[in-house]
mmCIF file of C-alpha atoms and ligand atoms in Angstrom:
data_model
loop_
_atom_site.group_PDB
_atom_site.id
_atom_site.type_symbol
_atom_site.label_atom_id
_atom_site.label_comp_id
_atom_site.label_asym_id
_atom_site.label_seq_id
_atom_site.Cartn_x
_atom_site.Cartn_y
_atom_site.Cartn_z
ATOM 1 C CA MET E 1275 11.198 7.785 -26.656
ATOM 2 C CA LEU E 1276 8.048 9.805 -27.358
ATOM 3 C CA THR E 1277 5.948 9.540 -30.519
ATOM 4 C CA ASP E 1278 5.075 12.710 -32.433
ATOM 5 C CA GLU E 1279 1.601 12.703 -30.896
ATOM 6 C CA GLU E 1280 3.038 12.339 -27.389
ATOM 7 C CA LYS E 1281 5.498 15.180 -28.048
ATOM 8 C CA LYS E 1282 2.536 17.399 -28.930
ATOM 9 C CA MET E 1283 0.797 16.416 -25.714
ATOM 10 C CA LEU E 1284 3.942 17.415 -23.819
ATOM 11 C CA ASP E 1285 4.643 20.706 -25.602
ATOM 12 C CA GLY E 1286 1.192 22.129 -24.844
ATOM 13 C CA SER E 1287 -0.261 21.816 -28.368
ATOM 14 C CA CYS E 1288 -3.153 19.785 -26.893
ATOM 15 C CA GLY E 1289 -3.838 22.248 -24.066
ATOM 16 C CA GLU E 1290 -2.354 23.015 -20.677
ATOM 17 C CA GLY E 1291 -4.325 20.297 -18.847
ATOM 18 C CA MET E 1292 -3.011 17.629 -21.208
ATOM 19 C CA ARG E 1293 0.533 19.063 -20.945
ATOM 20 C CA ARG E 1294 0.515 18.770 -17.158
ATOM 21 C CA ALA E 1295 -0.880 15.220 -17.281
ATOM 22 C CA MET E 1296 1.781 14.204 -19.813
ATOM 23 C CA GLU E 1297 4.472 15.767 -17.659
ATOM 24 C CA ILE E 1298 3.510 13.365 -14.845
ATOM 25 C CA ILE E 1299 3.639 10.357 -17.154
ATOM 26 C CA VAL E 1300 7.049 11.370 -18.511
ATOM 27 C CA THR E 1301 8.407 11.919 -14.977
ATOM 28 C CA LEU E 1302 7.136 8.476 -14.003
ATOM 29 C CA ALA E 1303 8.799 7.001 -17.105
ATOM 30 C CA LYS E 1304 12.141 8.584 -16.091
ATOM 31 C CA THR E 1305 11.770 7.289 -12.517
ATOM 32 C CA TYR E 1306 11.371 3.718 -13.777
ATOM 33 C CA ASP E 1307 13.810 4.014 -16.703
ATOM 34 C CA ALA E 1308 11.008 3.191 -19.123
ATOM 35 C CA GLU E 1309 12.101 3.487 -22.742
ATOM 36 C CA LYS E 1310 8.660 4.256 -24.096
ATOM 37 C CA LEU E 1311 5.035 4.878 -23.277
ATOM 38 C CA ILE E 1312 2.259 2.430 -24.087
ATOM 39 C CA ASN E 1313 -1.457 2.873 -24.717
ATOM 40 C CA ILE E 1314 -3.874 1.830 -22.004
ATOM 41 C CA SER E 1315 -7.444 0.714 -22.657
ATOM 42 C CA SER E 1316 -8.736 1.000 -19.102
ATOM 43 C CA ALA E 1317 -8.329 3.316 -16.117
ATOM 44 C CA HIS E 1318 -9.944 3.300 -12.692
ATOM 45 C CA LEU E 1319 -9.490 6.318 -10.420
ATOM 46 C CA GLY E 1320 -9.651 6.908 -6.674
ATOM 47 C CA ALA E 1321 -12.691 9.030 -5.790
ATOM 48 C CA THR E 1322 -12.944 9.638 -2.041
ATOM 49 C CA PHE E 1323 -12.458 13.171 -0.817
ATOM 50 C CA LYS E 1324 -10.589 11.628 2.103
ATOM 51 C CA SER E 1325 -7.890 10.238 -0.197
ATOM 52 C CA HIS E 1326 -7.586 13.556 -2.093
ATOM 53 C CA GLY E 1327 -7.818 16.147 0.658
ATOM 54 C CA LEU E 1328 -8.422 19.763 -0.319
ATOM 55 C CA GLU E 1329 -5.065 20.001 -2.059
ATOM 56 C CA GLY E 1330 -5.759 16.962 -4.244
ATOM 57 C CA LEU E 1331 -9.255 18.185 -5.056
ATOM 58 C CA GLU E 1332 -7.893 21.564 -6.184
ATOM 59 C CA TRP E 1333 -5.217 19.833 -8.236
ATOM 60 C CA VAL E 1334 -7.824 17.867 -10.212
ATOM 61 C CA GLU E 1335 -10.040 20.956 -10.489
ATOM 62 C CA ASN E 1336 -7.153 22.915 -12.001
ATOM 63 C CA LEU E 1337 -6.499 20.193 -14.540
ATOM 64 C CA VAL E 1338 -10.158 20.288 -15.568
ATOM 65 C CA GLU E 1339 -10.148 24.110 -15.720
ATOM 66 C CA GLN E 1340 -7.107 23.875 -17.986
ATOM 67 C CA GLY E 1341 -9.040 21.696 -20.398
ATOM 68 C CA ALA E 1342 -7.983 18.177 -19.436
ATOM 69 C CA ARG E 1343 -10.573 15.583 -20.489
ATOM 70 C CA CYS E 1344 -10.712 11.783 -20.750
ATOM 71 C CA ASP E 1345 -11.415 10.313 -24.158
ATOM 72 C CA LEU E 1346 -13.794 7.418 -23.479
ATOM 73 C CA GLU E 1347 -13.439 6.305 -27.095
ATOM 74 C CA SER E 1348 -9.922 5.107 -26.344
ATOM 75 C CA VAL E 1349 -9.801 4.588 -22.548
ATOM 76 C CA PHE E 1350 -12.673 3.280 -20.414
ATOM 77 C CA VAL E 1351 -12.383 5.375 -17.226
ATOM 78 C CA THR E 1352 -14.374 4.518 -14.094
ATOM 79 C CA LEU E 1353 -14.282 5.642 -10.446
ATOM 80 C CA ASN E 1354 -13.583 3.773 -7.201
ATOM 81 C CA PRO E 1355 -16.026 4.238 -4.278
ATOM 82 C CA ARG E 1356 -16.624 7.677 -2.822
ATOM 83 C CA SER E 1357 -17.036 8.604 0.829
ATOM 84 C CA PHE E 1358 -20.795 8.326 1.349
ATOM 85 C CA ASP E 1359 -24.106 7.031 0.047
ATOM 86 C CA ILE E 1360 -26.220 9.944 -1.121
ATOM 87 C CA ASP E 1361 -29.361 8.275 0.333
ATOM 88 C CA HIS E 1362 -27.895 7.623 3.786
ATOM 89 C CA TRP E 1363 -25.272 10.214 4.650
ATOM 90 C CA ARG E 1364 -27.229 11.659 7.564
ATOM 91 C CA GLU E 1365 -27.767 8.234 9.154
ATOM 92 C CA ILE E 1366 -24.057 7.466 9.089
ATOM 93 C CA GLY E 1367 -23.180 10.790 10.671
ATOM 94 C CA PHE E 1368 -21.435 12.314 7.665
ATOM 95 C CA GLU E 1369 -20.956 16.049 8.157
ATOM 96 C CA GLU E 1370 -22.362 18.586 5.742
ATOM 97 C CA GLU E 1371 -18.976 20.087 5.006
ATOM 98 C CA ALA E 1372 -17.572 16.669 4.110
ATOM 99 C CA VAL E 1373 -20.586 16.001 1.875
ATOM 100 C CA ALA E 1374 -20.029 19.343 0.133
ATOM 101 C CA ASN E 1375 -16.359 18.534 -0.478
ATOM 102 C CA GLN E 1376 -17.178 15.067 -1.803
ATOM 103 C CA GLU E 1377 -19.824 16.501 -4.138
ATOM 104 C CA ARG E 1378 -17.329 19.077 -5.383
ATOM 105 C CA LEU E 1379 -14.936 16.237 -6.202
ATOM 106 C CA ASP E 1380 -17.755 14.248 -7.872
ATOM 107 C CA ARG E 1381 -18.585 17.244 -10.102
ATOM 108 C CA CYS E 1382 -14.964 17.654 -10.997
ATOM 109 C CA TYR E 1383 -14.581 14.010 -12.076
ATOM 110 C CA ARG E 1384 -17.803 14.253 -14.065
ATOM 111 C CA ARG E 1385 -16.393 17.240 -15.958
ATOM 112 C CA LEU E 1386 -13.204 15.299 -16.548
ATOM 113 C CA GLY E 1387 -15.355 12.800 -18.426
ATOM 114 C CA THR E 1388 -15.107 9.753 -16.154
ATOM 115 C CA ILE E 1389 -17.850 7.168 -15.584
ATOM 116 C CA PRO E 1390 -19.239 7.466 -12.006
ATOM 117 C CA LEU E 1391 -19.190 3.753 -11.181
ATOM 118 C CA TYR E 1392 -18.171 4.308 -7.526
ATOM 119 C CA SER E 1393 -17.175 0.724 -6.947
ATOM 120 C CA CYS E 1394 -13.976 -1.226 -6.291
ATOM 121 C CA VAL E 1395 -15.141 -4.247 -8.301
ATOM 122 C CA PRO E 1396 -15.081 -2.565 -11.737
ATOM 123 C CA TYR E 1397 -14.206 -5.935 -13.286
ATOM 124 C CA LEU E 1398 -17.777 -7.064 -12.423
ATOM 125 C CA LEU E 1399 -19.352 -3.864 -13.697
ATOM 126 C CA GLY E 1400 -18.210 -3.320 -17.249
ATOM 127 C CA ASN E 1401 -14.623 -2.121 -16.839
ATOM 128 C CA VAL E 1402 -13.029 -5.422 -17.875
ATOM 129 C CA PRO E 1403 -9.642 -5.179 -19.608
ATOM 130 C CA LYS E 1404 -8.912 -8.249 -21.684
ATOM 131 C CA ARG E 1405 -5.872 -10.497 -21.440
ATOM 132 C CA GLY E 1406 -2.808 -8.572 -22.633
ATOM 133 C CA ASP E 1407 -4.528 -5.157 -22.391
ATOM 134 C CA HIS E 1408 -2.661 -2.472 -20.436
ATOM 135 C CA PHE E 1409 -4.433 -0.616 -17.638
ATOM 136 C CA SER E 1410 -3.860 1.979 -14.907
ATOM 137 C CA TRP E 1411 -5.993 1.367 -11.833
ATOM 138 C CA SER E 1412 -6.289 2.773 -8.357
ATOM 139 C CA GLY E 1413 -6.984 0.248 -5.620
ATOM 140 C CA SER E 1414 -4.772 -2.745 -4.958
ATOM 141 C CA SER E 1415 -7.599 -5.315 -4.881
ATOM 142 C CA GLY E 1416 -8.827 -4.585 -8.405
ATOM 143 C CA GLN E 1417 -5.312 -4.148 -9.701
ATOM 144 C CA VAL E 1418 -4.235 -7.586 -8.432
ATOM 145 C CA PHE E 1419 -7.465 -9.184 -9.699
ATOM 146 C CA SER E 1420 -7.027 -7.755 -13.203
ATOM 147 C CA ASN E 1421 -3.409 -8.800 -13.485
ATOM 148 C CA SER E 1422 -3.975 -12.261 -12.074
ATOM 149 C CA VAL E 1423 -7.459 -13.402 -13.066
ATOM 150 C CA LEU E 1424 -8.062 -11.358 -16.237
ATOM 151 C CA GLY E 1425 -4.455 -11.482 -17.452
ATOM 152 C CA ALA E 1426 -4.465 -7.722 -18.163
ATOM 153 C CA MET E 1427 -1.269 -5.782 -17.380
ATOM 154 C CA GLY E 1428 -0.830 -2.899 -14.942
ATOM 155 C CA ASN E 1429 1.381 -1.622 -12.120
ATOM 156 C CA ARG E 1430 0.460 -0.282 -8.741
ATOM 157 C CA GLU E 1431 0.783 3.497 -9.035
ATOM 158 C CA GLY E 1432 -0.313 6.570 -7.114
ATOM 159 C CA VAL E 1433 -3.617 8.420 -7.511
ATOM 160 C CA TRP E 1434 -2.116 11.211 -9.667
ATOM 161 C CA ALA E 1435 -0.388 8.780 -12.004
ATOM 162 C CA ASN E 1436 -3.759 7.074 -12.590
ATOM 163 C CA VAL E 1437 -5.448 10.407 -13.340
ATOM 164 C CA ALA E 1438 -2.647 11.396 -15.727
ATOM 165 C CA ALA E 1439 -2.849 8.011 -17.477
ATOM 166 C CA ALA E 1440 -6.637 8.354 -17.866
ATOM 167 C CA ILE E 1441 -6.191 11.779 -19.532
ATOM 168 C CA THR E 1442 -3.244 10.938 -21.781
ATOM 169 C CA GLY E 1443 -4.223 7.312 -22.484
ATOM 170 C CA ARG E 1444 -0.575 6.406 -21.809
ATOM 171 C CA THR E 1445 1.529 4.812 -19.130
ATOM 172 C CA PRO E 1446 5.280 4.084 -19.020
ATOM 173 C CA GLU E 1447 6.310 0.603 -20.096
ATOM 174 C CA TYR E 1448 7.894 -0.991 -17.024
ATOM 175 C CA GLY E 1449 7.231 -3.631 -14.360
ATOM 176 C CA LEU E 1450 4.168 -5.780 -14.963
ATOM 177 C CA HIS E 1451 3.744 -4.454 -18.509
ATOM 178 C CA PHE E 1452 6.527 -6.874 -19.439
ATOM 179 C CA LYS E 1453 5.676 -10.581 -19.636
ATOM 180 C CA GLU E 1454 8.995 -11.619 -18.080
ATOM 181 C CA ASN E 1455 8.233 -9.637 -14.908
ATOM 182 C CA ARG E 1456 4.990 -11.527 -14.404
ATOM 183 C CA VAL E 1457 6.358 -15.023 -13.882
ATOM 184 C CA GLY E 1458 5.914 -16.776 -10.555
ATOM 185 C CA GLN E 1459 8.587 -16.518 -7.872
ATOM 186 C CA VAL E 1460 7.258 -18.437 -4.865
ATOM 187 C CA LEU E 1461 5.591 -21.856 -5.037
ATOM 188 C CA VAL E 1462 2.794 -22.000 -2.446
ATOM 189 C CA THR E 1463 1.390 -25.386 -1.416
ATOM 190 C CA THR E 1464 -0.698 -26.451 1.557
ATOM 191 C CA GLU E 1465 -0.507 -29.312 4.046
ATOM 192 C CA ASP E 1466 -3.353 -30.783 6.145
ATOM 193 C CA LEU E 1467 -5.857 -28.212 4.874
ATOM 194 C CA ASP E 1468 -9.135 -29.342 3.276
ATOM 195 C CA LEU E 1469 -9.293 -26.834 0.450
ATOM 196 C CA SER E 1470 -12.528 -28.306 -0.912
ATOM 197 C CA LYS E 1471 -14.281 -26.747 2.103
ATOM 198 C CA PHE E 1472 -12.562 -23.357 1.885
ATOM 199 C CA SER E 1473 -14.921 -20.371 1.744
ATOM 200 C CA ALA E 1474 -14.067 -17.025 0.149
ATOM 201 C CA VAL E 1475 -13.126 -15.779 3.633
ATOM 202 C CA ASP E 1476 -10.757 -18.751 4.093
ATOM 203 C CA TYR E 1477 -9.071 -17.791 0.819
ATOM 204 C CA ALA E 1478 -8.736 -14.232 2.099
ATOM 205 C CA THR E 1479 -7.096 -15.542 5.286
ATOM 206 C CA LEU E 1480 -4.745 -17.640 3.155
ATOM 207 C CA GLY E 1481 -3.933 -14.602 0.987
ATOM 208 C CA TYR E 1482 -3.288 -12.448 4.031
ATOM 209 C CA PHE E 1483 -0.899 -15.011 5.485
ATOM 210 C CA VAL E 1484 0.964 -15.547 2.198
ATOM 211 C CA GLY E 1485 1.255 -11.782 1.594
ATOM 212 C CA ARG E 1486 2.845 -11.339 5.023
ATOM 213 C CA GLU E 1487 5.350 -14.069 4.243
ATOM 214 C CA ILE E 1488 6.447 -13.095 0.745
ATOM 215 C CA ASN E 1489 5.942 -9.301 0.706
ATOM 216 C CA ASP E 1490 6.217 -8.182 -2.957
ATOM 217 C CA GLN E 1491 7.020 -11.479 -4.677
ATOM 218 C CA ILE E 1492 4.626 -13.223 -7.076
ATOM 219 C CA PRO E 1493 3.119 -16.415 -5.622
ATOM 220 C CA VAL E 1494 2.016 -19.474 -7.560
ATOM 221 C CA PHE E 1495 -0.642 -21.483 -5.735
ATOM 222 C CA SER E 1496 -0.476 -25.164 -6.547
ATOM 223 C CA GLY E 1497 -2.923 -27.853 -5.485
ATOM 224 C CA LEU E 1498 -5.981 -25.578 -5.255
ATOM 225 C CA PRO E 1499 -9.313 -27.018 -6.519
ATOM 226 C CA LYS E 1500 -9.722 -26.937 -10.314
ATOM 227 C CA TYR E 1501 -12.717 -24.631 -9.989
ATOM 228 C CA LEU E 1502 -12.706 -21.529 -7.818
ATOM 229 C CA THR E 1503 -15.627 -19.103 -7.624
ATOM 230 C CA MET E 1504 -15.163 -15.453 -8.458
ATOM 231 C CA GLU E 1505 -15.547 -14.677 -4.721
ATOM 232 C CA GLN E 1506 -12.772 -17.147 -3.815
ATOM 233 C CA LEU E 1507 -10.404 -15.695 -6.422
ATOM 234 C CA ARG E 1508 -11.291 -12.212 -5.267
ATOM 235 C CA GLY E 1509 -10.555 -13.304 -1.683
ATOM 236 C CA LEU E 1510 -6.960 -14.063 -2.702
ATOM 237 C CA ALA E 1511 -6.675 -10.956 -4.886
ATOM 238 C CA TYR E 1512 -7.655 -8.412 -2.266
ATOM 239 C CA SER E 1513 -5.887 -9.968 0.733
ATOM 240 C CA LEU E 1514 -2.431 -10.661 -0.780
ATOM 241 C CA PRO E 1515 -1.563 -6.926 -0.945
ATOM 242 C CA VAL E 1516 -2.974 -6.391 2.569
ATOM 243 C CA GLY E 1517 -0.466 -8.687 4.246
ATOM 244 C CA GLY E 1518 2.365 -7.580 1.915
ATOM 245 C CA ALA E 1519 2.705 -5.751 -1.398
ATOM 246 C CA VAL E 1520 2.012 -8.655 -3.753
ATOM 247 C CA PRO E 1521 1.327 -7.254 -7.256
ATOM 248 C CA MET E 1522 -0.271 -10.387 -8.761
ATOM 249 C CA PHE E 1523 -0.649 -14.135 -8.253
ATOM 250 C CA HIS E 1524 -1.128 -17.295 -10.278
ATOM 251 C CA VAL E 1525 -3.107 -20.453 -9.636
ATOM 252 C CA LEU E 1526 -1.471 -23.342 -11.471
ATOM 253 C CA GLY E 1527 -3.839 -24.778 -14.061
ATOM 254 C CA LEU E 1528 -6.445 -22.049 -13.549
ATOM 255 C CA THR E 1529 -5.362 -18.429 -14.111
ATOM 256 C CA PRO E 1530 -4.529 -17.309 -17.678
ATOM 257 C CA GLU E 1531 -0.742 -17.137 -17.426
ATOM 258 C CA ALA E 1532 -0.377 -20.359 -15.426
ATOM 259 C CA ARG E 1533 -1.546 -23.086 -17.767
ATOM 260 C CA THR E 1534 1.649 -25.103 -17.190
ATOM 261 C CA TRP E 1535 4.551 -25.187 -14.742
ATOM 262 C CA GLU E 1536 6.896 -24.124 -17.549
ATOM 263 C CA GLU E 1537 4.748 -21.126 -18.423
ATOM 264 C CA VAL E 1538 4.117 -19.893 -14.897
ATOM 265 C CA PHE E 1539 7.781 -20.022 -13.788
ATOM 266 C CA GLY E 1540 9.155 -18.910 -17.163
ATOM 267 C CA GLY E 1541 11.270 -22.059 -17.489
ATOM 268 C CA LYS E 1542 13.080 -21.437 -14.185
ATOM 269 C CA GLU E 1543 12.835 -22.986 -10.736
ATOM 270 C CA PRO E 1544 10.791 -21.184 -8.037
ATOM 271 C CA GLN E 1545 12.935 -18.913 -5.876
ATOM 272 C CA ARG E 1546 11.249 -20.224 -2.777
ATOM 273 C CA ASP E 1547 8.796 -22.882 -1.542
ATOM 274 C CA LEU E 1548 6.174 -21.911 1.011
ATOM 275 C CA VAL E 1549 4.034 -24.585 2.677
ATOM 276 C CA VAL E 1550 0.930 -23.310 4.479
ATOM 277 C CA ARG E 1551 -0.340 -25.368 7.413
ATOM 278 C CA PRO E 1552 -3.439 -25.029 9.649
ATOM 279 C CA ARG E 1553 -1.497 -23.281 12.413
ATOM 280 C CA ASP E 1554 -0.465 -20.541 9.941
ATOM 281 C CA LEU E 1555 -4.077 -19.691 9.170
ATOM 282 C CA ILE E 1556 -5.012 -19.772 12.852
ATOM 283 C CA MET E 1557 -2.213 -17.292 13.516
ATOM 284 C CA ALA E 1558 -3.400 -15.062 10.632
ATOM 285 C CA GLN E 1559 -6.940 -15.067 12.049
ATOM 286 C CA GLU E 1560 -5.656 -14.209 15.501
ATOM 287 C CA LEU E 1561 -3.680 -11.287 14.121
ATOM 288 C CA LEU E 1562 -6.817 -9.920 12.462
ATOM 289 C CA ASN E 1563 -8.932 -10.249 15.613
ATOM 290 C CA THR E 1564 -8.027 -7.374 17.892
ATOM 291 C CA SER E 1565 -11.093 -7.189 20.149
ATOM 292 C CA LYS E 1566 -11.051 -8.567 23.655
ATOM 293 C CA ARG E 1567 -14.800 -7.935 23.975
ATOM 294 C CA ASP E 1568 -17.573 -10.190 22.627
ATOM 295 C CA GLU E 1569 -20.109 -7.391 22.192
ATOM 296 C CA VAL E 1570 -20.402 -6.084 18.660
ATOM 297 C CA ASP E 1571 -21.491 -2.541 17.704
ATOM 298 C CA LEU E 1572 -21.325 -2.720 13.915
ATOM 299 C CA VAL E 1573 -21.211 -5.609 11.449
ATOM 300 C CA CYS E 1574 -19.816 -4.332 8.171
ATOM 301 C CA PHE E 1575 -19.486 -6.176 4.851
ATOM 302 C CA GLY E 1576 -18.161 -4.937 1.534
ATOM 303 C CA CYS E 1577 -14.412 -4.385 1.398
ATOM 304 C CA PRO E 1578 -14.116 -4.994 -1.534
ATOM 305 C CA HIS E 1579 -17.713 -4.224 -2.456
ATOM 306 C CA CYS E 1580 -20.196 -7.046 -1.868
ATOM 307 C CA THR E 1581 -20.988 -9.179 -4.883
ATOM 308 C CA LEU E 1582 -24.523 -10.296 -5.608
ATOM 309 C CA GLY E 1583 -23.503 -13.755 -4.350
ATOM 310 C CA GLU E 1584 -22.477 -12.319 -0.976
ATOM 311 C CA LEU E 1585 -25.729 -10.369 -0.703
ATOM 312 C CA ARG E 1586 -27.665 -13.540 -1.547
ATOM 313 C CA GLU E 1587 -25.827 -15.542 1.122
ATOM 314 C CA ALA E 1588 -26.436 -12.854 3.751
ATOM 315 C CA THR E 1589 -30.096 -12.607 2.761
ATOM 316 C CA SER E 1590 -30.645 -16.324 3.263
ATOM 317 C CA LEU E 1591 -29.001 -16.114 6.706
ATOM 318 C CA LEU E 1592 -31.210 -13.163 7.675
ATOM 319 C CA GLU E 1593 -34.509 -14.602 6.455
ATOM 320 C CA GLY E 1594 -37.058 -14.254 9.263
ATOM 321 C CA LYS E 1595 -34.413 -12.990 11.746
ATOM 322 C CA ARG E 1596 -33.919 -9.681 13.518
ATOM 323 C CA VAL E 1597 -30.639 -7.848 14.140
ATOM 324 C CA SER E 1598 -29.956 -7.055 17.819
ATOM 325 C CA GLU E 1599 -31.117 -3.564 18.689
ATOM 326 C CA ASN E 1600 -27.601 -2.614 19.809
ATOM 327 C CA VAL E 1601 -26.001 -3.548 16.495
ATOM 328 C CA ARG E 1602 -25.873 -1.842 13.134
ATOM 329 C CA LEU E 1603 -25.593 -4.114 10.094
ATOM 330 C CA TRP E 1604 -24.274 -2.660 6.844
ATOM 331 C CA PHE E 1605 -23.538 -4.053 3.397
ATOM 332 C CA CYS E 1606 -21.423 -1.776 1.183
ATOM 333 C CA THR E 1607 -21.745 -2.406 -2.526
ATOM 334 C CA SER E 1608 -22.164 -0.781 -5.918
ATOM 335 C CA ARG E 1609 -25.364 1.031 -6.845
ATOM 336 C CA TRP E 1610 -25.971 -1.570 -9.578
ATOM 337 C CA PHE E 1611 -25.863 -4.478 -7.136
ATOM 338 C CA LYS E 1612 -28.010 -2.523 -4.706
ATOM 339 C CA ASP E 1613 -30.611 -2.079 -7.460
ATOM 340 C CA LEU E 1614 -30.424 -5.764 -8.346
ATOM 341 C CA ALA E 1615 -30.728 -6.677 -4.659
ATOM 342 C CA ASP E 1616 -33.860 -4.558 -4.666
ATOM 343 C CA ARG E 1617 -35.328 -6.341 -7.676
ATOM 344 C CA LEU E 1618 -34.456 -9.745 -6.254
ATOM 345 C CA GLY E 1619 -36.076 -8.988 -2.902
ATOM 346 C CA TYR E 1620 -32.772 -9.233 -0.963
ATOM 347 C CA ARG E 1621 -32.986 -5.621 0.136
ATOM 348 C CA LYS E 1622 -36.430 -6.080 1.631
ATOM 349 C CA THR E 1623 -35.259 -9.083 3.676
ATOM 350 C CA ILE E 1624 -32.123 -7.280 4.834
ATOM 351 C CA GLU E 1625 -34.014 -4.134 5.816
ATOM 352 C CA ARG E 1626 -36.787 -6.102 7.506
ATOM 353 C CA ALA E 1627 -34.095 -7.757 9.628
ATOM 354 C CA GLY E 1628 -32.761 -4.329 10.588
ATOM 355 C CA GLY E 1629 -29.745 -4.060 8.285
ATOM 356 C CA PHE E 1630 -29.243 -1.884 5.252
ATOM 357 C CA ILE E 1631 -27.388 -1.732 1.996
ATOM 358 C CA LEU E 1632 -25.135 1.241 1.303
ATOM 359 C CA ALA E 1633 -24.207 2.049 -2.269
ATOM 360 C CA ASP E 1634 -21.085 3.758 -3.672
ATOM 361 C CA ILE E 1635 -19.292 3.956 -0.315
ATOM 362 C CA CYS E 1636 -15.822 2.685 0.612
ATOM 363 C CA ALA E 1637 -15.951 0.187 3.494
ATOM 364 C CA GLY E 1638 -12.205 0.239 4.123
ATOM 365 C CA PRO E 1639 -9.898 2.985 5.365
ATOM 366 C CA SER E 1640 -12.481 5.645 4.434
ATOM 367 C CA ALA E 1641 -15.037 3.448 6.111
ATOM 368 C CA PRO E 1642 -18.551 4.359 7.155
ATOM 369 C CA PHE E 1643 -17.774 3.738 10.826
ATOM 370 C CA ASN E 1644 -15.385 6.685 10.668
ATOM 371 C CA TYR E 1645 -18.417 8.883 10.356
ATOM 372 C CA LEU E 1646 -20.593 7.522 13.093
ATOM 373 C CA LYS E 1647 -20.580 10.123 15.779
ATOM 374 C CA LYS E 1648 -20.500 7.752 18.720
ATOM 375 C CA GLY E 1649 -20.717 4.286 20.078
ATOM 376 C CA ILE E 1650 -18.766 2.240 17.545
ATOM 377 C CA LYS E 1651 -16.011 0.467 19.407
ATOM 378 C CA VAL E 1652 -16.113 -3.063 17.968
ATOM 379 C CA VAL E 1653 -16.658 -3.911 14.292
ATOM 380 C CA ALA E 1654 -17.265 -7.451 13.066
ATOM 381 C CA THR E 1655 -16.370 -8.108 9.446
ATOM 382 C CA ASN E 1656 -15.684 -10.882 6.940
ATOM 383 C CA SER E 1657 -13.072 -8.665 5.242
ATOM 384 C CA ALA E 1658 -9.394 -9.214 6.025
ATOM 385 C CA LYS E 1659 -8.765 -5.731 4.617
ATOM 386 C CA THR E 1660 -11.220 -3.963 6.921
ATOM 387 C CA ALA E 1661 -9.905 -6.064 9.816
ATOM 388 C CA PHE E 1662 -6.330 -5.062 9.045
ATOM 389 C CA TYR E 1663 -6.871 -1.326 8.529
ATOM 390 C CA ALA E 1664 -9.818 -0.376 10.758
ATOM 391 C CA PRO E 1665 -7.971 -0.469 14.115
ATOM 392 C CA GLY E 1666 -5.435 2.054 12.773
ATOM 393 C CA THR E 1667 -7.644 4.278 10.643
ATOM 394 C CA SER E 1668 -10.854 4.254 12.684
ATOM 395 C CA LYS E 1669 -9.582 3.426 16.183
ATOM 396 C CA VAL E 1670 -11.977 0.504 16.557
ATOM 397 C CA ASP E 1671 -11.384 -3.096 17.562
ATOM 398 C CA VAL E 1672 -12.200 -5.819 15.085
ATOM 399 C CA LEU E 1673 -13.657 -9.328 15.051
ATOM 400 C CA PHE E 1674 -12.891 -11.189 11.841
ATOM 401 C CA GLY E 1675 -14.793 -14.259 10.671
ATOM 402 C CA ASP E 1676 -16.865 -15.739 7.857
ATOM 403 C CA THR E 1677 -20.185 -14.320 6.674
ATOM 404 C CA LYS E 1678 -22.267 -16.732 8.782
ATOM 405 C CA LYS E 1679 -20.395 -15.891 11.941
ATOM 406 C CA CYS E 1680 -20.738 -12.149 11.307
ATOM 407 C CA ILE E 1681 -24.480 -12.409 10.644
ATOM 408 C CA GLU E 1682 -24.951 -14.510 13.798
ATOM 409 C CA ALA E 1683 -23.072 -11.832 15.744
ATOM 410 C CA ALA E 1684 -25.404 -9.182 14.310
ATOM 411 C CA ILE E 1685 -28.436 -11.157 15.476
ATOM 412 C CA ARG E 1686 -27.136 -12.061 18.933
ATOM 413 C CA GLY E 1687 -25.217 -8.849 19.505
ATOM 414 C CA LYS E 1688 -22.298 -11.013 20.551
ATOM 415 C CA TRP E 1689 -19.433 -12.827 18.886
ATOM 416 C CA GLU E 1690 -19.316 -16.547 19.604
ATOM 417 C CA ASN E 1691 -15.842 -18.040 19.750
HETATM 418 FE FE1 LIG L 2197 -13.039 -1.091 -1.799
HETATM 419 FE FE2 LIG L 2197 -12.612 0.775 -0.052
HETATM 420 FE FE3 LIG L 2197 -12.102 -1.714 0.519
HETATM 421 S S1 LIG L 2197 -12.234 0.918 -2.176
HETATM 422 S S2 LIG L 2197 -11.440 -2.592 -1.393
HETATM 423 S S3 LIG L 2197 -14.128 -0.849 0.091
HETATM 424 S S4 LIG L 2197 -10.779 0.010 0.983
#
């Protein structure tokens, strides 16, 4: 099963750090009955201290001490968001001890040789595996996007499996690395819905509903408009694994492995038909809205990280306006988009209105509102993922709606139904 080079990695000839990483990959291969390992070209690793804990941090530190390093010549390795924005950690109530732990983890990943991207949209920021490339990524939203929209191939695996893959440049061949496991299973159509008017948030609501219905099957959307924006495709990609555990999706006539009916279903009939109607999306929205109050304490965008298009839309809605003094307004994004927002004047408009842009930070389960010392009870968001997780992870209530509605809530201090 192993090549001569892989055997050397496993017997310690390439150092103890490499041996331990290879041991994880081989164990994973046995778990999934994989017959061989394959080379990956791209890895993307979790980077919040919260997701590692002290034990996880020490585990990575030990690997680095034992000589483990990524080889960027063969695998492009980037990092998912971390826990805070270095420019704003005091404002968001982050404690010094937590900052110290996060910085210790940052140093460790730098020594490992990773690229400190700190974003969950790596596919917009240079880590872009091509169609047919194999990858190992942390973060379900990026993983589903890469499989579905880029046509690259990768499974959903744990944090340590991603780290081990980044070091060894290998992953076991199983699951979505095989073409036959990527064919569509459920045909999804809609009835009485005007898809030409669907925003990115509407696509996220659709994805959330479909994910709840089909769990881990692969959906094929039929009848969607011929052109979907990156934000609309991303809306589907991030929300499908929120409602269920969908590993990838296809859009008939649009995504790379769905050029024809024959191709997308692999010559077979769909296992199931799912018709989505207006009442289904209303129900999905109701499930994501947990707050009984209209007052809003925080309006938070950026799970997944805001694109430049989202920042532009928000900027135009905030032009000449002022956020209510009782509300905080935050946009979480990558440092690169924050810099571009600066150059384009978006940041000035947002800050003049009373909001601010946070870079590098996760807006989801490790969300900024976890760190606010007091007063955050109701969060408004355009993210189905934040809306789904925040009540459990941050003990807040949530109001879920499109970008315009969230910005209006920030200005009025109240959510209009
Ligand atoms: Fe990104 Fe954190 Fe949400 S990594 S997708 S902002 S949970």
